[in-house]
């Protein structure tokens, strides 16, 4: 049996192009072959989850059935004219329950994660929770079962995003784009895929395969020779190299997903927008893993803020936003995994944004005394870059490896 992980090797792209060719021809002539498109999605899901990963395919089917039951039961409840907060909270809790079990199971040293976990469960959970929340807000009036299944099982993005929104996806899926617009899609899709090859298979390979292991060995050697977690050129090199690898590998993957989506007439949103030229940490989160960042902003940060304001938990608006940042990034840290470095990573970014907001308020009050020129702009970029790279060093877990390697 052939088992091919998404965008992992040239063979995948050959199979992808052959499978998409009838869709491309149809869309060029203004027709969307939805049945064939569904067949292609199922084919690539089969290639992803067959062989030794067949159990994950079964888990995916069970997960989709479970989420369908929750979503359409809640839709029926909302459409009946009821909208109790307790029922809404129950629906959200049930929707995130499988993901929470997958994250918690390793701590209990049991096999729950093996029973319900599969590649891409996080991103499917983000989609289902988003739909439930927008049903509550009535920004989604009705969820179509076929479109919902296509939205959840859209194979270019199922494993690692980007995270699309149901209404935006449905708008593209319901009709074929006009020829001029589709030709533009093909142009950008081709560009994104070739850019993805450059990022993931060339630049990412240099940083992640050629340089990173050697820098890790050098940093471990220096740490053992000098008694633990001491700053060294090797550790600094590891920090910068890992940051570059993380960006180019993930951005390359995201470009593949977006480019493939464009070939299918679906304009999946971009995930990265030159994050390393950010002038502050908030600007960084508006450029880095944007679909995840905006999802947390809309469905965690804003919801918590409105809840706290409604129940008058914190009267001071500045303190409220600071608390919301802590909640938002702490949840993001826990989502990455229940290990100290992911949680510290989340807290670190929350504190960085809080400090940044304090600085921006101070800057507004003293705008005449504080210079603003090319030097200050590039210094802000340099400072933000280093703050972010240090957070990625925490995120990598290498500090833990370094510590225990010394011990």
Tab-separated table of C-alpha atoms in Angstrom:
chain	number	residue	atom	x	y	z
A	1	UNK	CA	0.000	0.000	0.000
A	2	UNK	CA	1.223	3.516	-0.848
A	3	UNK	CA	1.326	5.857	2.139
A	4	UNK	CA	2.120	9.459	1.234
A	5	UNK	CA	2.201	12.292	3.735
A	6	UNK	CA	1.138	15.682	2.327
A	7	UNK	CA	3.816	17.581	0.380
A	8	UNK	CA	6.548	15.239	1.620
A	9	UNK	CA	8.275	14.336	-1.662
A	10	UNK	CA	8.143	14.919	-5.449
A	11	UNK	CA	6.019	11.794	-5.991
A	12	UNK	CA	3.208	13.416	-4.028
A	13	UNK	CA	3.193	16.427	-6.370
A	14	UNK	CA	3.160	14.243	-9.489
A	15	UNK	CA	0.107	12.345	-8.195
A	16	UNK	CA	-1.438	15.655	-7.108
A	17	UNK	CA	-1.075	17.281	-10.529
A	18	UNK	CA	-2.494	14.257	-12.355
A	19	UNK	CA	-5.467	14.095	-9.971
A	20	UNK	CA	-6.178	17.837	-10.192
A	21	UNK	CA	-5.902	18.129	-13.991
A	22	UNK	CA	-9.617	17.382	-14.707
A	23	UNK	CA	-10.594	19.906	-12.000
A	24	UNK	CA	-8.299	22.526	-13.501
A	25	UNK	CA	-9.771	22.003	-16.982
A	26	UNK	CA	-13.306	22.162	-15.610
A	27	UNK	CA	-12.693	25.330	-13.579
A	28	UNK	CA	-11.002	26.970	-16.573
A	29	UNK	CA	-14.239	26.407	-18.491
A	30	UNK	CA	-16.392	27.689	-15.625
A	31	UNK	CA	-17.510	24.349	-14.186
A	32	UNK	CA	-16.802	22.879	-10.761
A	33	UNK	CA	-16.931	19.071	-10.783
A	34	UNK	CA	-17.980	18.625	-7.166
A	35	UNK	CA	-18.361	14.849	-7.350
A	36	UNK	CA	-14.903	14.383	-8.828
A	37	UNK	CA	-13.513	16.910	-6.353
A	38	UNK	CA	-14.943	14.828	-3.498
A	39	UNK	CA	-13.369	11.721	-5.025
A	40	UNK	CA	-9.961	13.432	-5.188
A	41	UNK	CA	-10.204	14.503	-1.542
A	42	UNK	CA	-11.104	10.977	-0.458
A	43	UNK	CA	-8.280	9.563	-2.586
A	44	UNK	CA	-5.666	11.769	-0.951
A	45	UNK	CA	-7.068	11.114	2.506
A	46	UNK	CA	-6.802	7.400	1.722
A	47	UNK	CA	-3.178	7.831	0.602
A	48	UNK	CA	-2.483	9.735	3.823
A	49	UNK	CA	-4.077	7.245	6.213
A	50	UNK	CA	-3.664	3.827	4.588
A	51	UNK	CA	-1.014	1.224	5.351
A	52	UNK	CA	0.396	1.425	8.863
A	53	UNK	CA	-1.685	4.582	9.507
A	54	UNK	CA	-5.040	2.942	8.664
A	55	UNK	CA	-6.188	3.175	12.285
A	56	UNK	CA	-5.888	6.979	12.052
A	57	UNK	CA	-8.212	6.909	9.051
A	58	UNK	CA	-10.800	5.019	11.110
A	59	UNK	CA	-10.352	7.539	13.916
A	60	UNK	CA	-10.862	10.391	11.449
A	61	UNK	CA	-14.172	8.880	10.287
A	62	UNK	CA	-15.336	8.449	13.870
A	63	UNK	CA	-14.272	12.008	14.700
A	64	UNK	CA	-16.188	13.475	11.746
A	65	UNK	CA	-19.347	11.568	12.725
A	66	UNK	CA	-18.974	12.786	16.319
A	67	UNK	CA	-18.544	16.435	15.246
A	68	UNK	CA	-21.458	16.189	12.822
A	69	UNK	CA	-23.725	15.027	15.637
A	70	UNK	CA	-22.656	17.921	17.862
A	71	UNK	CA	-22.814	20.608	15.154
A	72	UNK	CA	-26.195	19.680	13.703
A	73	UNK	CA	-27.755	19.000	17.090
A	74	UNK	CA	-26.655	22.470	18.178
A	75	UNK	CA	-27.847	23.995	14.904
A	76	UNK	CA	-31.278	22.442	15.442
A	77	UNK	CA	-31.309	23.775	18.993
A	78	UNK	CA	-30.388	27.334	17.911
A	79	UNK	CA	-32.882	27.306	15.024
A	80	UNK	CA	-35.643	26.377	17.482
A	81	UNK	CA	-35.235	29.856	18.960
A	82	UNK	CA	-33.289	28.803	22.052
A	83	UNK	CA	-29.814	30.069	22.846
A	84	UNK	CA	-28.852	29.200	26.420
A	85	UNK	CA	-25.237	29.794	27.353
A	86	UNK	CA	-25.057	26.470	29.189
A	87	UNK	CA	-26.020	24.517	26.043
A	88	UNK	CA	-23.524	26.507	23.973
A	89	UNK	CA	-20.732	25.792	26.479
A	90	UNK	CA	-21.651	22.111	26.478
A	91	UNK	CA	-21.454	21.995	22.674
A	92	UNK	CA	-18.015	23.675	22.674
A	93	UNK	CA	-16.718	21.390	25.436
A	94	UNK	CA	-17.902	18.299	23.567
A	95	UNK	CA	-16.311	19.598	20.339
A	96	UNK	CA	-12.895	20.057	21.982
A	97	UNK	CA	-13.115	16.911	24.124
A	98	UNK	CA	-11.286	14.596	21.662
A	99	UNK	CA	-8.438	17.109	21.223
A	100	UNK	CA	-8.206	17.680	24.978
A	101	UNK	CA	-8.018	13.913	25.542
A	102	UNK	CA	-5.207	13.632	22.984
A	103	UNK	CA	-3.228	16.392	24.737
A	104	UNK	CA	-3.815	15.106	28.281
A	105	UNK	CA	-3.384	11.368	27.623
A	106	UNK	CA	0.460	11.388	27.518
A	107	UNK	CA	0.543	12.791	31.072
A	108	UNK	CA	-1.496	9.847	32.316
A	109	UNK	CA	0.735	7.391	30.422
A	110	UNK	CA	-2.268	5.709	28.827
A	111	UNK	CA	-3.144	4.966	25.210
A	112	UNK	CA	-6.144	7.305	24.856
A	113	UNK	CA	-4.261	9.440	22.343
A	114	UNK	CA	-3.590	6.353	20.228
A	115	UNK	CA	-7.296	5.496	20.265
A	116	UNK	CA	-8.658	8.897	19.168
A	117	UNK	CA	-5.697	10.916	17.904
A	118	UNK	CA	-4.918	11.382	14.229
A	119	UNK	CA	-2.850	13.681	12.056
A	120	UNK	CA	-4.719	17.005	11.822
A	121	UNK	CA	-7.125	16.693	14.773
A	122	UNK	CA	-6.180	20.167	16.062
A	123	UNK	CA	-7.067	21.994	12.855
A	124	UNK	CA	-10.345	20.125	12.437
A	125	UNK	CA	-11.239	21.045	16.020
A	126	UNK	CA	-10.555	24.720	15.330
A	127	UNK	CA	-12.949	24.518	12.370
A	128	UNK	CA	-15.763	22.793	14.267
A	129	UNK	CA	-15.528	25.125	17.270
A	130	UNK	CA	-15.589	28.119	14.919
A	131	UNK	CA	-18.798	26.870	13.277
A	132	UNK	CA	-20.495	26.246	16.637
A	133	UNK	CA	-19.565	29.718	17.873
A	134	UNK	CA	-20.792	31.400	14.687
A	135	UNK	CA	-24.055	29.445	14.855
A	136	UNK	CA	-24.526	30.913	18.318
A	137	UNK	CA	-23.753	34.410	17.018
A	138	UNK	CA	-26.075	33.756	14.036
A	139	UNK	CA	-23.361	34.866	11.625
A	140	UNK	CA	-23.925	31.391	10.169
A	141	UNK	CA	-27.637	30.839	9.606
A	142	UNK	CA	-27.452	27.255	8.381
A	143	UNK	CA	-24.721	24.699	7.861
A	144	UNK	CA	-25.066	22.590	4.736
A	145	UNK	CA	-23.985	18.973	5.517
A	146	UNK	CA	-22.210	18.384	2.186
A	147	UNK	CA	-20.352	21.694	2.298
A	148	UNK	CA	-19.502	21.135	5.951
A	149	UNK	CA	-17.998	17.712	5.164
A	150	UNK	CA	-15.983	19.241	2.311
A	151	UNK	CA	-14.891	22.077	4.600
A	152	UNK	CA	-13.636	19.693	7.283
A	153	UNK	CA	-12.091	17.166	4.887
A	154	UNK	CA	-10.536	19.636	2.446
A	155	UNK	CA	-7.351	17.646	1.906
A	156	UNK	CA	-4.837	20.437	1.073
A	157	UNK	CA	-5.218	21.908	4.577
A	158	UNK	CA	-6.431	19.012	6.725
A	159	UNK	CA	-3.150	18.137	8.406
A	160	UNK	CA	-1.605	21.486	9.362
A	161	UNK	CA	-3.788	24.307	8.072
A	162	UNK	CA	-4.090	27.122	7.182
A	163	UNK	CA	-7.343	27.397	9.135
A	164	UNK	CA	-10.117	28.589	6.837
A	165	UNK	CA	-13.528	29.940	7.882
A	166	UNK	CA	-16.719	28.141	6.888
A	167	UNK	CA	-18.463	31.149	5.312
A	168	UNK	CA	-15.427	32.117	3.248
A	169	UNK	CA	-14.902	28.519	2.109
A	170	UNK	CA	-18.571	28.087	1.196
A	171	UNK	CA	-18.544	31.242	-0.928
A	172	UNK	CA	-15.711	29.811	-3.054
A	173	UNK	CA	-17.046	26.246	-3.082
A	174	UNK	CA	-20.591	27.114	-4.182
A	175	UNK	CA	-19.509	28.403	-7.584
A	176	UNK	CA	-16.694	28.241	-10.094
A	177	UNK	CA	-14.636	31.439	-10.392
A	178	UNK	CA	-14.752	33.499	-13.560
A	179	UNK	CA	-12.067	32.586	-16.073
A	180	UNK	CA	-9.947	35.695	-15.532
A	181	UNK	CA	-10.028	35.178	-11.782
A	182	UNK	CA	-9.209	31.483	-12.127
A	183	UNK	CA	-6.241	32.230	-14.397
A	184	UNK	CA	-5.049	34.542	-11.635
A	185	UNK	CA	-5.565	31.680	-9.166
A	186	UNK	CA	-3.403	29.420	-11.345
A	187	UNK	CA	-0.704	32.056	-11.575
A	188	UNK	CA	-0.559	32.603	-7.811
A	189	UNK	CA	-0.990	28.883	-7.077
A	190	UNK	CA	2.015	28.028	-9.261
A	191	UNK	CA	4.067	30.767	-7.663
A	192	UNK	CA	3.180	29.601	-4.150
A	193	UNK	CA	4.062	25.980	-4.893
A	194	UNK	CA	7.459	26.857	-6.374
A	195	UNK	CA	8.084	29.243	-3.479
A	196	UNK	CA	7.146	26.389	-1.148
A	197	UNK	CA	9.758	24.158	-2.817
A	198	UNK	CA	12.375	26.855	-2.243
A	199	UNK	CA	11.366	27.352	1.389
A	200	UNK	CA	10.806	23.753	2.515
A	201	UNK	CA	13.100	21.603	0.398
A	202	UNK	CA	16.065	23.936	-0.115
A	203	UNK	CA	16.312	26.655	2.553
A	204	UNK	CA	14.561	24.561	5.210
A	205	UNK	CA	16.838	21.619	4.388
A	206	UNK	CA	19.959	23.743	4.812
A	207	UNK	CA	18.863	25.127	8.185
A	208	UNK	CA	17.170	21.998	9.540
A	209	UNK	CA	19.276	19.132	8.187
A	210	UNK	CA	22.722	20.509	7.394
A	211	UNK	CA	23.279	23.090	10.131
A	212	UNK	CA	20.902	22.502	13.048
A	213	UNK	CA	22.171	19.054	14.214
A	214	UNK	CA	25.791	20.258	14.276
A	215	UNK	CA	24.859	23.399	16.229
A	216	UNK	CA	22.888	21.241	18.671
A	217	UNK	CA	25.903	18.972	19.220
A	218	UNK	CA	28.199	21.975	19.702
A	219	UNK	CA	25.824	23.583	22.206
A	220	UNK	CA	25.480	20.312	24.156
A	221	UNK	CA	29.258	19.835	24.188
A	222	UNK	CA	29.821	23.385	25.450
A	223	UNK	CA	27.094	22.971	28.075
A	224	UNK	CA	28.623	19.733	29.393
A	225	UNK	CA	32.105	21.239	29.395
A	226	UNK	CA	31.055	24.408	31.232
A	227	UNK	CA	28.394	23.210	33.614
A	228	UNK	CA	24.927	23.634	32.157
A	229	UNK	CA	22.795	26.345	30.644
A	230	UNK	CA	25.385	28.951	29.762
A	231	UNK	CA	25.203	31.290	26.833
A	232	UNK	CA	27.482	30.255	24.008
A	233	UNK	CA	27.917	31.090	20.363
A	234	UNK	CA	26.708	27.565	19.570
A	235	UNK	CA	23.518	28.094	21.565
A	236	UNK	CA	22.931	31.449	19.862
A	237	UNK	CA	23.567	29.780	16.513
A	238	UNK	CA	21.105	27.041	17.405
A	239	UNK	CA	18.488	29.641	18.388
A	240	UNK	CA	18.737	31.538	15.102
A	241	UNK	CA	19.070	28.406	12.984
A	242	UNK	CA	16.044	26.725	14.595
A	243	UNK	CA	13.992	29.907	14.136
A	244	UNK	CA	14.843	30.022	10.443
A	245	UNK	CA	14.152	26.307	10.019
A	246	UNK	CA	10.806	26.599	11.802
A	247	UNK	CA	9.740	29.456	9.555
A	248	UNK	CA	10.900	28.103	6.204
A	249	UNK	CA	9.668	24.567	6.855
A	250	UNK	CA	6.211	25.604	8.070
A	251	UNK	CA	5.818	28.509	5.647
A	252	UNK	CA	6.810	26.192	2.791
A	253	UNK	CA	4.211	23.648	3.873
A	254	UNK	CA	1.564	26.391	4.120
A	255	UNK	CA	2.455	27.675	0.644
A	256	UNK	CA	1.933	24.169	-0.759
A	257	UNK	CA	-1.503	24.020	0.888
A	258	UNK	CA	-2.509	27.476	-0.347
A	259	UNK	CA	-1.186	26.854	-3.860
A	260	UNK	CA	-3.048	23.540	-4.147
A	261	UNK	CA	-6.212	25.219	-2.883
A	262	UNK	CA	-5.911	27.920	-5.545
A	263	UNK	CA	-5.696	25.239	-8.252
A	264	UNK	CA	-8.988	23.887	-6.857
A	265	UNK	CA	-10.635	27.320	-7.015
A	266	UNK	CA	-10.540	27.805	-3.227
A	267	UNK	CA	-8.634	30.896	-2.091
A	268	UNK	CA	-7.402	29.566	1.247
A	269	UNK	CA	-5.980	32.450	3.330
A	270	UNK	CA	-2.236	32.888	3.654
A	271	UNK	CA	-0.483	31.894	6.862
A	272	UNK	CA	2.635	34.092	6.810
A	273	UNK	CA	3.371	37.657	5.766
A	274	UNK	CA	7.071	38.509	6.208
A	275	UNK	CA	6.984	38.002	10.007
A	276	UNK	CA	10.648	38.816	10.571
A	277	UNK	CA	10.241	42.442	9.527
A	278	UNK	CA	7.745	43.039	12.350
A	279	UNK	CA	8.405	46.189	14.368
A	280	UNK	CA	6.823	44.878	17.570
A	281	UNK	CA	5.478	41.633	18.961
A	282	UNK	CA	1.849	42.446	18.183
A	283	UNK	CA	2.811	43.174	14.595
A	284	UNK	CA	4.590	39.802	14.579
A	285	UNK	CA	1.391	37.955	15.540
A	286	UNK	CA	-0.417	39.754	12.733
A	287	UNK	CA	2.130	38.208	10.336
A	288	UNK	CA	3.037	34.813	11.854
A	289	UNK	CA	0.750	31.761	11.479
A	290	UNK	CA	-1.983	34.307	10.823
A	291	UNK	CA	-4.946	31.956	10.534
A	292	UNK	CA	-4.153	30.474	13.955
A	293	UNK	CA	-3.404	33.888	15.461
A	294	UNK	CA	-6.653	35.375	14.134
A	295	UNK	CA	-8.613	32.317	15.273
A	296	UNK	CA	-7.338	32.761	18.831
A	297	UNK	CA	-7.976	36.511	18.627
A	298	UNK	CA	-11.586	36.086	17.481
A	299	UNK	CA	-12.636	33.032	19.484
A	300	UNK	CA	-10.522	33.223	22.664
A	301	UNK	CA	-9.269	36.767	23.251
A	302	UNK	CA	-12.399	38.642	22.139
A	303	UNK	CA	-14.835	36.165	23.727
A	304	UNK	CA	-13.028	36.255	27.042
A	305	UNK	CA	-12.911	40.062	26.909
A	306	UNK	CA	-16.659	40.346	26.241
A	307	UNK	CA	-17.410	37.785	28.963
A	308	UNK	CA	-15.251	39.619	31.507
A	309	UNK	CA	-16.789	42.991	30.584
A	310	UNK	CA	-20.326	41.622	30.792
A	311	UNK	CA	-19.751	40.105	34.227
A	312	UNK	CA	-17.529	43.002	35.377
A	313	UNK	CA	-14.687	40.689	36.361
A	314	UNK	CA	-12.104	43.428	35.768
A	315	UNK	CA	-13.127	47.073	35.705
A	316	UNK	CA	-9.905	48.555	34.356
A	317	UNK	CA	-9.817	48.061	30.577
A	318	UNK	CA	-6.036	47.973	30.405
A	319	UNK	CA	-5.866	45.264	33.086
A	320	UNK	CA	-8.653	43.411	31.299
A	321	UNK	CA	-6.740	43.334	28.005
A	322	UNK	CA	-3.622	42.177	29.849
A	323	UNK	CA	-5.564	39.355	31.501
A	324	UNK	CA	-7.083	38.428	28.134
A	325	UNK	CA	-3.608	38.211	26.589
A	326	UNK	CA	-2.496	35.875	29.377
A	327	UNK	CA	-5.548	33.649	28.899
A	328	UNK	CA	-5.197	33.676	25.120
A	329	UNK	CA	-1.515	32.753	24.972
A	330	UNK	CA	-1.676	30.364	27.907
A	331	UNK	CA	-4.345	28.382	26.060
A	332	UNK	CA	-2.190	28.530	22.920
A	333	UNK	CA	0.730	27.166	24.935
A	334	UNK	CA	-1.377	24.333	26.353
A	335	UNK	CA	-2.660	23.570	22.845
A	336	UNK	CA	0.893	23.016	21.613
A	337	UNK	CA	1.426	20.492	24.397
A	338	UNK	CA	1.406	19.972	28.149
A	339	UNK	CA	5.127	20.425	28.671
A	340	UNK	CA	6.816	23.252	30.521
A	341	UNK	CA	8.444	24.825	27.472
A	342	UNK	CA	5.186	25.159	25.499
A	343	UNK	CA	3.447	26.714	28.497
A	344	UNK	CA	6.380	29.060	29.169
A	345	UNK	CA	6.368	29.929	25.456
A	346	UNK	CA	2.729	31.029	25.743
A	347	UNK	CA	3.332	33.043	28.925
A	348	UNK	CA	6.436	34.612	27.378
A	349	UNK	CA	4.476	35.938	24.392
A	350	UNK	CA	1.660	37.202	26.608
A	351	UNK	CA	4.146	39.143	28.735
A	352	UNK	CA	5.907	40.420	25.609
A	353	UNK	CA	2.637	41.830	24.240
A	354	UNK	CA	1.728	43.344	27.626
A	355	UNK	CA	5.130	45.055	27.828
A	356	UNK	CA	4.747	46.185	24.204
A	357	UNK	CA	1.342	47.744	24.974
A	358	UNK	CA	2.808	49.564	27.999
A	359	UNK	CA	5.581	50.911	25.764
A	360	UNK	CA	3.139	52.019	23.044
A	361	UNK	CA	1.005	53.908	25.584
A	362	UNK	CA	4.140	55.579	26.966
A	363	UNK	CA	5.265	56.387	23.426
A	364	UNK	CA	1.939	58.050	22.582
A	365	UNK	CA	2.171	60.249	25.672
A	366	UNK	CA	5.754	61.276	24.900
A	367	UNK	CA	5.715	61.257	21.113
A	368	UNK	CA	7.551	64.578	20.902
A	369	UNK	CA	10.416	63.403	23.096
A	370	UNK	CA	10.869	59.972	21.494
A	371	UNK	CA	12.541	59.966	18.057
A	372	UNK	CA	11.045	58.105	15.141
A	373	UNK	CA	13.347	57.576	12.178
A	374	UNK	CA	14.967	54.844	10.100
A	375	UNK	CA	17.336	53.904	12.893
A	376	UNK	CA	14.543	53.435	15.461
A	377	UNK	CA	12.530	51.477	12.887
A	378	UNK	CA	15.360	49.034	12.170
A	379	UNK	CA	16.233	48.803	15.854
A	380	UNK	CA	12.600	47.851	16.570
A	381	UNK	CA	12.789	45.143	13.877
A	382	UNK	CA	16.101	43.869	15.294
A	383	UNK	CA	14.764	43.813	18.846
A	384	UNK	CA	11.522	42.080	17.853
A	385	UNK	CA	13.421	39.521	15.813
A	386	UNK	CA	15.578	38.573	18.793
A	387	UNK	CA	12.632	38.482	21.194
A	388	UNK	CA	10.856	36.115	18.796
A	389	UNK	CA	13.931	33.927	18.201
A	390	UNK	CA	14.422	33.490	21.942
A	391	UNK	CA	10.781	32.413	22.230
A	392	UNK	CA	11.417	29.793	19.540
A	393	UNK	CA	14.428	28.552	21.494
A	394	UNK	CA	12.054	27.992	24.428
A	395	UNK	CA	9.494	26.411	22.086
A	396	UNK	CA	12.057	23.985	20.646
A	397	UNK	CA	12.529	22.258	24.010
A	398	UNK	CA	16.292	22.344	23.429
A	399	UNK	CA	16.891	24.122	26.743
A	400	UNK	CA	15.387	21.099	28.463
A	401	UNK	CA	17.644	18.789	26.435
A	402	UNK	CA	20.622	20.965	27.288
A	403	UNK	CA	19.811	20.928	30.982
A	404	UNK	CA	19.273	17.188	31.253
A	405	UNK	CA	22.264	16.526	29.001
A	406	UNK	CA	24.403	18.419	31.490
A	407	UNK	CA	22.792	16.774	34.516
